[in-house]
Tab-separated table of C-alpha atoms in Angstrom:
chain	number	residue	atom	x	y	z
H	1	MET	CA	-17.961	2.783	-54.342
H	2	ILE	CA	-17.128	4.137	-51.153
H	3	GLU	CA	-19.724	3.106	-48.661
H	4	GLN	CA	-18.305	3.700	-45.631
H	5	LEU	CA	-15.908	6.074	-43.806
H	6	LYS	CA	-14.707	5.354	-40.010
H	7	THR	CA	-12.088	7.826	-38.380
H	8	PHE	CA	-9.782	6.221	-35.987
H	9	ASP	CA	-6.037	7.038	-34.326
H	10	PHE	CA	-4.428	3.844	-35.983
H	11	ASN	CA	-1.142	4.605	-35.239
H	12	GLY	CA	-1.163	6.473	-32.079
H	13	ASP	CA	0.132	9.473	-32.748
H	14	GLY	CA	-2.738	11.589	-31.632
H	15	HIS	CA	-4.058	12.122	-34.927
H	16	ALA	CA	-7.237	11.029	-36.434
H	17	ASP	CA	-6.891	8.382	-39.532
H	18	VAL	CA	-9.530	7.322	-42.149
H	19	LEU	CA	-10.616	4.457	-42.864
H	20	ALA	CA	-12.723	3.529	-46.412
H	21	ALA	CA	-14.728	0.616	-47.284
H	22	GLY	CA	-17.328	-0.205	-50.118
H	23	TYR	CA	-17.627	-1.952	-53.136
H	24	THR	CA	-13.862	-1.264	-53.716
H	25	GLY	CA	-12.363	-5.166	-52.913
H	26	GLY	CA	-11.189	-4.148	-49.476
H	27	PHE	CA	-10.628	-1.078	-47.553
H	28	TYR	CA	-8.042	1.632	-47.496
H	29	VAL	CA	-6.431	3.831	-44.654
H	30	LEU	CA	-5.478	7.070	-45.043
H	31	LEU	CA	-3.178	8.237	-42.209
H	32	GLY	CA	-3.762	11.774	-40.774
H	33	HIS	CA	-1.620	14.201	-39.971
H	34	GLY	CA	-2.848	16.367	-38.010
H	35	ASP	CA	-3.747	19.662	-39.963
H	36	GLY	CA	-6.255	18.084	-41.947
H	37	THR	CA	-4.444	16.768	-44.559
H	38	PHE	CA	-3.880	12.625	-45.092
H	39	ALA	CA	-0.957	10.338	-46.454
H	40	ALA	CA	-1.723	8.665	-49.763
H	41	PRO	CA	-4.635	6.335	-49.135
H	42	VAL	CA	-2.693	2.624	-48.434
H	43	ASP	CA	-4.994	-0.497	-49.828
H	44	TYR	CA	-6.298	-3.794	-47.873
H	45	PRO	CA	-7.766	-6.084	-50.680
H	46	ASN	CA	-10.164	-8.575	-49.425
H	47	GLY	CA	-9.394	-11.443	-52.072
H	48	GLY	CA	-11.390	-9.235	-54.842
H	49	TYR	CA	-14.800	-9.374	-52.756
H	50	ASP	CA	-16.244	-6.316	-52.135
H	51	SER	CA	-16.747	-4.898	-48.670
H	52	PRO	CA	-19.651	-2.780	-47.834
H	53	GLU	CA	-19.286	-2.268	-44.007
H	54	ALA	CA	-16.246	-2.359	-41.671
H	55	GLN	CA	-16.154	-2.437	-37.661
H	56	ILE	CA	-12.945	-1.141	-35.737
H	57	VAL	CA	-12.160	-3.468	-32.623
H	58	ASP	CA	-9.321	-4.796	-30.686
H	59	PHE	CA	-10.369	-8.714	-30.828
H	60	ASP	CA	-7.466	-10.317	-29.541
H	61	GLY	CA	-6.532	-7.511	-26.568
H	62	ASP	CA	-3.386	-6.731	-27.388
H	63	GLY	CA	-4.233	-3.008	-27.424
H	64	LYS	CA	-3.917	-2.623	-31.265
H	65	ALA	CA	-7.234	-1.895	-33.128
H	66	ASP	CA	-8.435	-4.543	-35.307
H	67	VAL	CA	-11.060	-4.475	-38.461
H	68	ALA	CA	-13.732	-6.532	-39.050
H	69	LEU	CA	-14.757	-6.479	-42.948
H	70	ALA	CA	-18.233	-7.799	-44.269
H	71	SER	CA	-17.824	-8.819	-47.578
H	72	THR	CA	-19.644	-10.248	-50.595
H	73	ASN	CA	-19.393	-13.164	-50.676
H	74	THR	CA	-19.817	-16.547	-47.812
H	75	THR	CA	-17.133	-14.900	-45.203
H	76	LEU	CA	-16.352	-12.112	-42.945
H	77	SER	CA	-12.507	-11.546	-42.505
H	78	ILE	CA	-10.673	-9.800	-39.807
H	79	PHE	CA	-7.237	-8.269	-40.611
H	80	LYS	CA	-5.212	-7.823	-37.341
H	81	GLY	CA	-3.576	-3.894	-36.952
H	82	ASN	CA	-0.049	-4.179	-36.152
H	83	GLY	CA	-0.308	-0.841	-33.916
H	84	ASP	CA	1.477	1.520	-36.768
H	85	GLY	CA	-1.792	2.229	-38.832
H	86	THR	CA	-0.755	-1.222	-41.060
H	87	PHE	CA	-2.619	-4.158	-41.079
H	88	GLN	CA	-1.731	-7.826	-41.671
H	89	THR	CA	-3.148	-10.548	-44.054
H	90	PRO	CA	-7.125	-11.035	-43.280
H	91	VAL	CA	-8.200	-14.130	-41.235
H	92	ARG	CA	-11.351	-15.519	-42.761
H	93	PHE	CA	-14.403	-16.804	-41.218
H	94	ALA	CA	-17.601	-18.852	-43.173
H	95	THR	CA	-20.745	-16.615	-42.139
H	96	GLY	CA	-22.833	-19.332	-44.036
H	97	ARG	CA	-24.955	-17.450	-46.887
H	98	ASP	CA	-23.828	-15.665	-50.038
H	99	VAL	CA	-23.303	-12.402	-49.061
H	100	SER	CA	-22.147	-10.643	-45.473
H	101	ASP	CA	-23.246	-6.991	-45.966
H	102	THR	CA	-23.512	-5.996	-42.249
H	103	VAL	CA	-21.401	-6.542	-39.097
H	104	VAL	CA	-21.742	-4.971	-35.597
H	105	ALA	CA	-19.588	-6.146	-32.596
H	106	GLY	CA	-20.387	-6.618	-28.495
H	107	ASP	CA	-19.989	-9.256	-25.963
H	108	LEU	CA	-22.905	-11.584	-26.687
H	109	ASN	CA	-21.739	-14.199	-23.736
H	110	GLY	CA	-20.181	-12.180	-20.627
H	111	ASP	CA	-16.644	-13.203	-21.166
H	112	GLY	CA	-15.154	-9.614	-21.576
H	113	LYS	CA	-14.205	-10.224	-25.298
H	114	PRO	CA	-16.080	-8.582	-28.244
H	115	ASP	CA	-17.695	-11.209	-30.479
H	116	LEU	CA	-19.289	-10.126	-34.407
H	117	VAL	CA	-22.963	-10.344	-35.641
H	118	VAL	CA	-22.937	-10.791	-39.159
H	119	GLY	CA	-26.208	-9.796	-41.346
H	120	VAL	CA	-26.158	-12.665	-44.221
H	121	PHE	CA	-28.450	-13.009	-47.003
H	122	SER	CA	-29.110	-15.581	-49.640
H	123	SER	CA	-30.025	-15.008	-53.685
H	124	GLY	CA	-32.669	-17.059	-55.835
H	125	PRO	CA	-34.663	-17.252	-53.536
H	126	ALA	CA	-33.804	-14.729	-51.110
H	127	HIS	CA	-33.277	-15.299	-47.559
H	128	SER	CA	-32.033	-13.025	-44.870
H	129	ASP	CA	-30.676	-14.291	-41.777
H	130	PHE	CA	-27.703	-13.221	-39.342
H	131	THR	CA	-24.397	-15.133	-38.311
H	132	VAL	CA	-22.756	-14.752	-34.779
H	133	LEU	CA	-19.512	-15.330	-34.357
H	134	ILE	CA	-17.776	-15.890	-30.735
H	135	ASN	CA	-14.406	-14.562	-29.910
H	136	ASN	CA	-12.484	-17.581	-28.683
H	137	SER	CA	-9.024	-15.318	-29.215
H	138	PRO	CA	-6.534	-15.387	-26.007
H	139	ASN	CA	-8.257	-13.742	-22.802
H	140	PHE	CA	-8.003	-9.974	-22.020
H	141	PRO	CA	-6.067	-9.265	-18.791
H	142	ASP	CA	-7.792	-8.606	-15.748
H	143	LEU	CA	-6.228	-6.048	-12.672
H	144	ILE	CA	-7.232	-6.699	-9.553
H	145	VAL	CA	-6.426	-4.749	-5.815
H	146	SER	CA	-6.400	-6.879	-2.789
H	147	ASN	CA	-4.791	-6.201	0.409
H	148	VAL	CA	-5.365	-2.645	0.829
H	149	GLY	CA	-4.257	-1.954	4.422
H	150	ALA	CA	-3.476	1.436	6.780
H	151	PRO	CA	-3.278	2.386	9.953
H	152	THR	CA	-6.064	3.038	12.023
H	153	THR	CA	-5.159	6.221	13.157
H	154	GLY	CA	-3.995	9.482	12.360
H	155	VAL	CA	-4.116	13.017	11.987
H	156	PRO	CA	-3.919	15.732	8.962
H	157	GLY	CA	-0.192	15.829	8.033
H	158	ASP	CA	0.606	12.582	9.247
H	159	VAL	CA	2.990	10.284	6.892
H	160	VAL	CA	1.270	6.790	7.164
H	161	THR	CA	2.055	3.776	5.248
H	162	ILE	CA	-0.190	2.466	2.851
H	163	ASN	CA	-0.134	-1.167	1.536
H	164	TYR	CA	-1.963	-3.079	-1.460
H	165	SER	CA	-1.241	-5.504	-4.276
H	166	VAL	CA	-2.373	-5.575	-7.374
H	167	GLN	CA	-2.485	-8.965	-9.754
H	168	ASN	CA	-3.368	-9.881	-13.270
H	169	THR	CA	-5.512	-12.574	-12.989
H	170	ALA	CA	-5.746	-13.629	-16.645
H	171	ASP	CA	-3.007	-15.247	-18.861
H	172	VAL	CA	-1.991	-12.556	-20.780
H	173	PHE	CA	0.136	-9.611	-20.731
H	174	ALA	CA	-1.525	-6.202	-19.712
H	175	SER	CA	0.772	-4.059	-21.650
H	176	SER	CA	1.406	-0.125	-21.505
H	177	GLU	CA	1.513	1.680	-17.722
H	178	TRP	CA	-0.830	3.189	-15.791
H	179	ASP	CA	-1.320	4.700	-12.548
H	180	ASP	CA	-2.913	3.670	-9.112
H	181	ILE	CA	-4.719	6.456	-7.544
H	182	ILE	CA	-5.326	6.072	-3.674
H	183	TYR	CA	-8.409	7.876	-1.764
H	184	LEU	CA	-9.710	8.288	1.439
H	185	SER	CA	-13.421	7.290	1.653
H	186	SER	CA	-16.084	7.454	4.074
H	187	ASP	CA	-17.404	3.994	2.351
H	188	THR	CA	-16.303	1.046	0.590
H	189	THR	CA	-17.333	2.632	-2.742
H	190	LEU	CA	-15.282	4.906	-4.838
H	191	ASP	CA	-17.442	8.198	-6.040
H	192	ALA	CA	-16.768	11.795	-6.895
H	193	GLY	CA	-16.872	12.867	-3.261
H	194	ASP	CA	-13.494	10.648	-1.964
H	195	VAL	CA	-10.705	12.517	-0.806
H	196	LEU	CA	-7.452	12.479	-2.944
H	197	VAL	CA	-4.448	10.803	-1.109
H	198	GLY	CA	-1.878	10.113	-3.844
H	199	THR	CA	-0.502	8.547	-6.916
H	200	VAL	CA	1.600	5.011	-7.995
H	201	HIS	CA	2.689	5.315	-11.081
H	202	HIS	CA	3.256	1.718	-12.292
H	203	SER	CA	5.587	1.360	-15.628
H	204	TYR	CA	6.398	-1.931	-18.111
H	205	GLY	CA	3.217	-3.531	-17.994
H	206	LEU	CA	2.075	-6.713	-16.107
H	207	THR	CA	2.594	-10.553	-16.981
H	208	GLY	CA	-0.292	-12.609	-16.878
H	209	GLY	CA	-0.915	-14.177	-13.354
H	210	ALA	CA	1.891	-12.201	-12.129
H	211	ALA	CA	1.239	-9.410	-8.925
H	212	TYR	CA	3.163	-6.163	-7.325
H	213	SER	CA	2.997	-5.500	-4.304
H	214	VAL	CA	2.974	-1.691	-3.198
H	215	SER	CA	4.135	-0.445	0.536
H	216	ALA	CA	4.577	3.175	0.604
H	217	PRO	CA	4.069	6.247	2.740
H	218	PHE	CA	1.965	9.132	2.413
H	219	PRO	CA	0.973	12.243	4.210
H	220	ILE	CA	-2.391	12.371	5.273
H	221	PRO	CA	-4.435	14.826	3.435
H	222	ALA	CA	-6.844	17.373	4.719
H	223	ALA	CA	-10.155	15.761	6.006
H	224	PRO	CA	-12.837	16.631	8.304
H	225	PRO	CA	-12.444	14.486	11.199
H	226	GLY	CA	-13.991	10.876	11.007
H	227	ALA	CA	-13.798	6.988	10.038
H	228	TYR	CA	-12.614	6.471	5.970
H	229	HIS	CA	-11.607	3.433	4.527
H	230	VAL	CA	-8.592	3.611	2.279
H	231	ILE	CA	-9.816	2.843	-1.576
H	232	VAL	CA	-7.204	2.228	-4.191
H	233	HIS	CA	-7.994	2.358	-7.975
H	234	THR	CA	-5.563	0.238	-9.967
H	235	ASP	CA	-5.656	1.739	-14.089
H	236	ASP	CA	-7.674	4.717	-12.965
H	237	ALA	CA	-7.394	6.126	-16.486
H	238	GLY	CA	-8.477	2.778	-18.322
H	239	VAL	CA	-5.410	2.685	-20.523
H	240	VAL	CA	-5.333	-1.166	-20.277
H	241	THR	CA	-8.162	-3.081	-21.832
H	242	GLU	CA	-9.363	-5.425	-19.396
H	243	ARG	CA	-11.833	-8.062	-19.562
H	244	ASP	CA	-13.752	-6.642	-16.608
H	245	GLU	CA	-13.050	-2.823	-15.693
H	246	SER	CA	-15.628	-3.683	-12.600
H	247	ASN	CA	-13.029	-5.103	-10.088
H	248	ASN	CA	-10.272	-2.291	-10.576
H	249	SER	CA	-11.059	-0.898	-6.981
H	250	ALA	CA	-10.654	-2.347	-3.671
H	251	ALA	CA	-11.315	-0.991	-0.064
H	252	SER	CA	-9.475	-1.573	3.385
H	253	ALA	CA	-11.612	-3.536	5.111
H	254	ALA	CA	-10.687	-1.605	8.506
H	255	THR	CA	-11.014	1.937	9.019
H	256	ILE	CA	-8.538	4.635	9.575
H	257	THR	CA	-9.860	7.538	12.219
H	258	ILE	CA	-8.889	11.128	11.390
H	259	ALA	CA	-8.841	13.344	14.324
H	260	PRO	CA	-8.733	16.912	14.637
H	261	THR	CA	-5.726	18.712	13.615
H	262	ALA	CA	-4.495	20.280	17.532
H	263	ALA	CA	-4.585	23.956	17.862
H	264	ALA	CA	-1.633	25.734	18.324
H	265	THR	CA	-0.621	27.220	21.892
H	266	PRO	CA	-0.003	30.432	21.593
H	267	THR	CA	3.295	31.922	22.326
H	268	ALA	CA	4.662	34.877	23.981
H	269	THR	CA	5.796	37.793	21.516
H	270	PRO	CA	9.843	37.973	21.528
H	271	THR	CA	11.748	40.539	22.748
H	272	SER	CA	14.706	40.187	20.766
H	273	SER	CA	15.150	38.292	17.167
H	274	PRO	CA	14.939	34.931	17.476
H	275	THR	CA	17.688	32.887	15.854
H	276	PRO	CA	16.244	31.253	13.020
H	277	THR	CA	16.395	27.342	12.418
H	278	SER	CA	16.301	25.840	9.281
H	279	THR	CA	13.665	23.362	7.812
H	280	SER	CA	13.164	20.877	5.216
H	281	THR	CA	10.360	19.622	3.095
H	282	LEU	CA	8.935	15.761	4.093
H	283	GLU	CA	8.800	14.213	0.212
H	284	PRO	CA	6.932	10.986	0.595
H	285	THR	CA	9.185	8.184	-1.020
H	286	ASN	CA	8.286	4.873	-2.843
H	287	THR	CA	9.011	1.336	-1.429
H	288	PRO	CA	6.791	-1.063	-3.296
H	289	THR	CA	7.879	-4.385	-3.968
H	290	ALA	CA	7.357	-5.188	-8.053
H	291	PRO	CA	8.043	-8.167	-10.189
H	292	ALA	CA	11.109	-7.759	-12.583
H	293	GLY	CA	11.129	-5.330	-15.007
H	294	ALA	CA	8.113	-3.208	-13.113
H	295	THR	CA	8.604	0.058	-11.463
H	296	THR	CA	6.183	1.601	-9.222
H	297	THR	CA	6.745	5.698	-7.903
H	298	PRO	CA	4.211	7.015	-5.662
H	299	THR	CA	3.701	10.926	-5.849
H	300	ALA	CA	1.989	13.092	-2.818
H	301	THR	CA	2.715	16.397	-1.843
H	302	PRO	CA	3.036	16.561	1.678
H	303	THR	CA	1.074	18.501	3.918
H	304	SER	CA	3.444	19.471	6.353
H	305	THR	CA	7.031	21.055	6.972
H	306	PRO	CA	8.965	19.518	9.936
H	307	THR	CA	12.175	20.473	11.182
H	308	SER	CA	14.969	19.088	9.653
H	309	VAL	CA	17.235	16.468	11.601
H	310	ALA	CA	20.232	15.153	11.203
H	311	VAL	CA	21.049	13.151	7.635
H	312	LEU	CA	22.027	9.798	7.810
H	313	VAL	CA	23.405	9.224	4.326
H	314	GLY	CA	21.685	6.619	2.202
H	315	ASP	CA	18.290	6.020	4.684
H	316	CYS	CA	15.772	7.287	1.505
H	317	SER	CA	12.811	6.199	3.892
H	318	GLY	CA	13.945	7.694	7.043
H	319	THR	CA	13.883	4.612	9.307
H	320	GLY	CA	17.212	5.031	10.705
H	321	SER	CA	19.081	2.694	8.753
H	322	VAL	CA	20.378	2.328	5.405
H	323	THR	CA	19.218	-0.460	3.420
H	324	ILE	CA	20.447	-2.211	-0.120
H	325	SER	CA	16.881	-0.689	-1.581
H	326	GLY	CA	18.585	2.892	-0.129
H	327	ILE	CA	22.187	2.616	-1.967
H	328	ILE	CA	20.272	1.242	-5.246
H	329	THR	CA	18.008	4.436	-5.451
H	330	LEU	CA	21.170	6.707	-5.043
H	331	VAL	CA	22.909	4.817	-7.306
H	332	ASN	CA	19.862	5.576	-9.591
H	333	ILE	CA	20.042	9.331	-8.921
H	334	ALA	CA	23.921	9.095	-9.578
H	335	LEU	CA	23.221	7.795	-13.445
H	336	GLY	CA	20.288	10.015	-13.687
H	337	ASN	CA	17.521	7.461	-13.776
H	338	ALA	CA	16.087	8.805	-10.612
H	339	GLU	CA	15.003	12.023	-9.205
H	340	ALA	CA	16.799	13.532	-5.734
H	341	SER	CA	13.411	13.160	-4.288
H	342	ALA	CA	13.318	9.637	-4.384
H	343	CYS	CA	15.663	9.425	-1.273
H	344	PRO	CA	14.503	12.669	0.434
H	345	HIS	CA	15.887	11.777	3.993
H	346	GLY	CA	19.306	10.210	2.592
H	347	ILE	CA	20.983	13.189	0.914
H	348	PRO	CA	22.478	16.242	3.010
H	349	SER	CA	21.045	19.196	1.709
H	350	GLY	CA	23.030	20.927	-0.899
H	351	SER	CA	24.764	17.753	-1.609
H	352	ASP	CA	25.577	15.884	-5.172
H	353	VAL	CA	24.764	12.351	-5.452
H	354	ASN	CA	28.623	10.874	-6.096
H	355	ILE	CA	30.708	8.336	-5.537
H	356	ALA	CA	31.659	9.363	-2.165
H	357	LEU	CA	28.499	9.999	-1.111
H	358	ILE	CA	27.521	6.650	-2.309
H	359	ILE	CA	30.407	4.908	-0.186
H	360	GLN	CA	29.597	6.999	2.697
H	361	ALA	CA	26.026	5.266	2.513
H	362	VAL	CA	27.546	1.587	2.134
H	363	ASN	CA	29.737	2.550	5.122
H	364	ASN	CA	26.542	3.646	6.847
H	365	ALA	CA	24.871	0.351	6.034
H	366	LEU	CA	27.474	-1.577	7.460
H	367	SER	CA	27.438	0.052	10.635
H	368	THR	CA	23.539	0.339	11.195
């Protein structure tokens, strides 16, 4: 007899799946198709013991849902999830009573990991009680932002370099990928009134104890004149399960003073048609330093359209020199691993990135 039904996306396909538990000797999983129909149920037996209640929790911090199952014997079972809708053979924990019929999950000791409270009772004579199971699995990742810095002055439209670091202070891998969001704030607390500056995308996770640093140009957005702190919020969408979600933001110690935009100087109406000049749109580039296997890609929309200047082939960051990083960026663009916008200053307008262009960039690097 089924006593409990729960829905959860066990295989990450965006469709709700169903877990059914009860007096069935285990539980069943029915993977959803997203159209109201389900695959045939898959049985996960619990050693022949009935299982009146289940909890779906990520106990080991690997980003995959596990199942804790109460049992009508003296144990509680945990089925580790594989992330594809299947589960491993259960690990059983003693509860000290004849029957475990209720289980709830929560962080009972403040270490960021889910613990369990199991309702138990004995028969003959009847005695109700509960058992606490503390989670001693390996730690969850913990992403912390530090060293946020920016120039002290600017006006809207100026391109400034913003620096910061993100470290995984835990001893376990932070899986998945996430976005770091950069804001201007009148104080050091992130809130809804802060002004968005841009986004840096981080790929391929972060090893326990490792860190990555970002130093990237962004245009100052339109903001009222005044002093602002720069705030960086890592894993903005909360895709990484962490032991502490409250330390994902950090603010610069110093402020950047935003001055009013200078008023345009009126000019006389010309008596003849002026010769048009070409303009190019400035795209911000990203040159963060990251650990092996990790990439960071800032994205931001520039607020000004400066007059084009002569292009130094391979000078992706617009500093007047060609670096190894710029040449590597051109190679990735040629191979299709990056967009041309990754090198906005180092590719002549209308040019394709090919071997000849890369060779020219190498010669420029040797001569600058």
